[in-house]
């Protein structure tokens, strides 16, 4: 549930930024392009934080199975 509630706005922001970037892709809009790139980067950062948060939540709830197995280091 939380995943959907957070991912939907981030996806909407990214889609909107992509459209803005597509329609302002000329030399006159270099400043806009820089802002678009910054927004894209921050949305990616937020998505990464969200993924980490959701992974941690799953671990804490015991929803992730751990299957330790021996392996060779060399």
CSV table of C-alpha atoms in Angstrom, one decimal:
chain,number,residue,atom,x,y,z
A,1,UNK,CA,0.0,0.0,0.0
A,2,UNK,CA,2.7,2.5,1.0
A,3,UNK,CA,4.7,1.6,-2.1
A,4,UNK,CA,1.8,2.6,-4.4
A,5,UNK,CA,1.1,5.8,-2.5
A,6,UNK,CA,4.7,7.0,-2.8
A,7,UNK,CA,5.5,5.6,-6.3
A,8,UNK,CA,2.5,7.1,-8.1
A,9,UNK,CA,3.4,10.8,-7.3
A,10,UNK,CA,7.1,10.2,-8.2
A,11,UNK,CA,6.1,8.6,-11.5
A,12,UNK,CA,3.8,11.5,-12.2
A,13,UNK,CA,6.6,14.0,-11.5
A,14,UNK,CA,9.1,12.1,-13.7
A,15,UNK,CA,6.6,11.9,-16.6
A,16,UNK,CA,5.8,15.6,-16.3
A,17,UNK,CA,9.5,16.4,-16.3
A,18,UNK,CA,10.1,14.2,-19.3
A,19,UNK,CA,7.4,16.0,-21.2
A,20,UNK,CA,8.8,19.4,-20.2
A,21,UNK,CA,12.3,18.3,-21.3
A,22,UNK,CA,11.0,17.0,-24.6
A,23,UNK,CA,9.2,20.3,-25.5
A,24,UNK,CA,12.0,22.6,-24.4
A,25,UNK,CA,14.9,20.8,-26.1
A,26,UNK,CA,16.5,23.7,-27.9
A,27,UNK,CA,19.4,26.1,-27.2
A,28,UNK,CA,17.0,28.9,-26.0
A,29,UNK,CA,15.9,26.8,-23.1
A,30,UNK,CA,19.2,25.7,-21.7
A,31,UNK,CA,18.3,27.1,-18.3
A,32,UNK,CA,15.0,25.0,-18.3
A,33,UNK,CA,17.0,22.0,-19.4
A,34,UNK,CA,19.3,22.3,-16.4
A,35,UNK,CA,16.3,22.5,-14.0
A,36,UNK,CA,14.7,19.5,-15.7
A,37,UNK,CA,17.9,17.5,-15.3
A,38,UNK,CA,18.1,18.5,-11.6
A,39,UNK,CA,14.5,17.4,-11.0
A,40,UNK,CA,15.1,14.1,-12.8
A,41,UNK,CA,18.1,13.5,-10.5
A,42,UNK,CA,16.2,14.3,-7.4
A,43,UNK,CA,13.3,12.1,-8.3
A,44,UNK,CA,15.8,9.2,-8.9
A,45,UNK,CA,17.3,9.9,-5.5
A,46,UNK,CA,13.9,9.9,-3.9
A,47,UNK,CA,13.0,6.6,-5.7
A,48,UNK,CA,16.2,5.1,-4.3
A,49,UNK,CA,15.4,6.2,-0.8
A,50,UNK,CA,11.9,4.8,-1.1
A,51,UNK,CA,13.2,1.5,-2.4
A,52,UNK,CA,15.7,1.3,0.5
A,53,UNK,CA,12.9,2.2,3.0
A,54,UNK,CA,10.5,-0.4,1.6
A,55,UNK,CA,13.3,-3.1,1.6
A,56,UNK,CA,14.1,-2.3,5.3
A,57,UNK,CA,10.4,-2.4,6.2
A,58,UNK,CA,10.1,-5.9,4.5
A,59,UNK,CA,13.2,-7.1,6.4
A,60,UNK,CA,11.8,-5.8,9.7
A,61,UNK,CA,8.5,-7.5,9.1
A,62,UNK,CA,10.2,-10.8,8.3
A,63,UNK,CA,8.8,-10.8,4.7
A,64,UNK,CA,12.2,-11.5,3.2
A,65,UNK,CA,13.4,-15.0,3.5
A,66,UNK,CA,17.1,-15.5,4.2
A,67,UNK,CA,18.7,-18.8,3.0
A,68,UNK,CA,22.3,-18.8,4.1
A,69,UNK,CA,24.5,-21.1,2.0
A,70,UNK,CA,28.3,-21.8,2.0
A,71,UNK,CA,30.3,-20.5,-0.9
A,72,UNK,CA,33.9,-20.3,-2.0
A,73,UNK,CA,35.6,-17.0,-1.7
A,74,UNK,CA,38.3,-17.7,-4.3
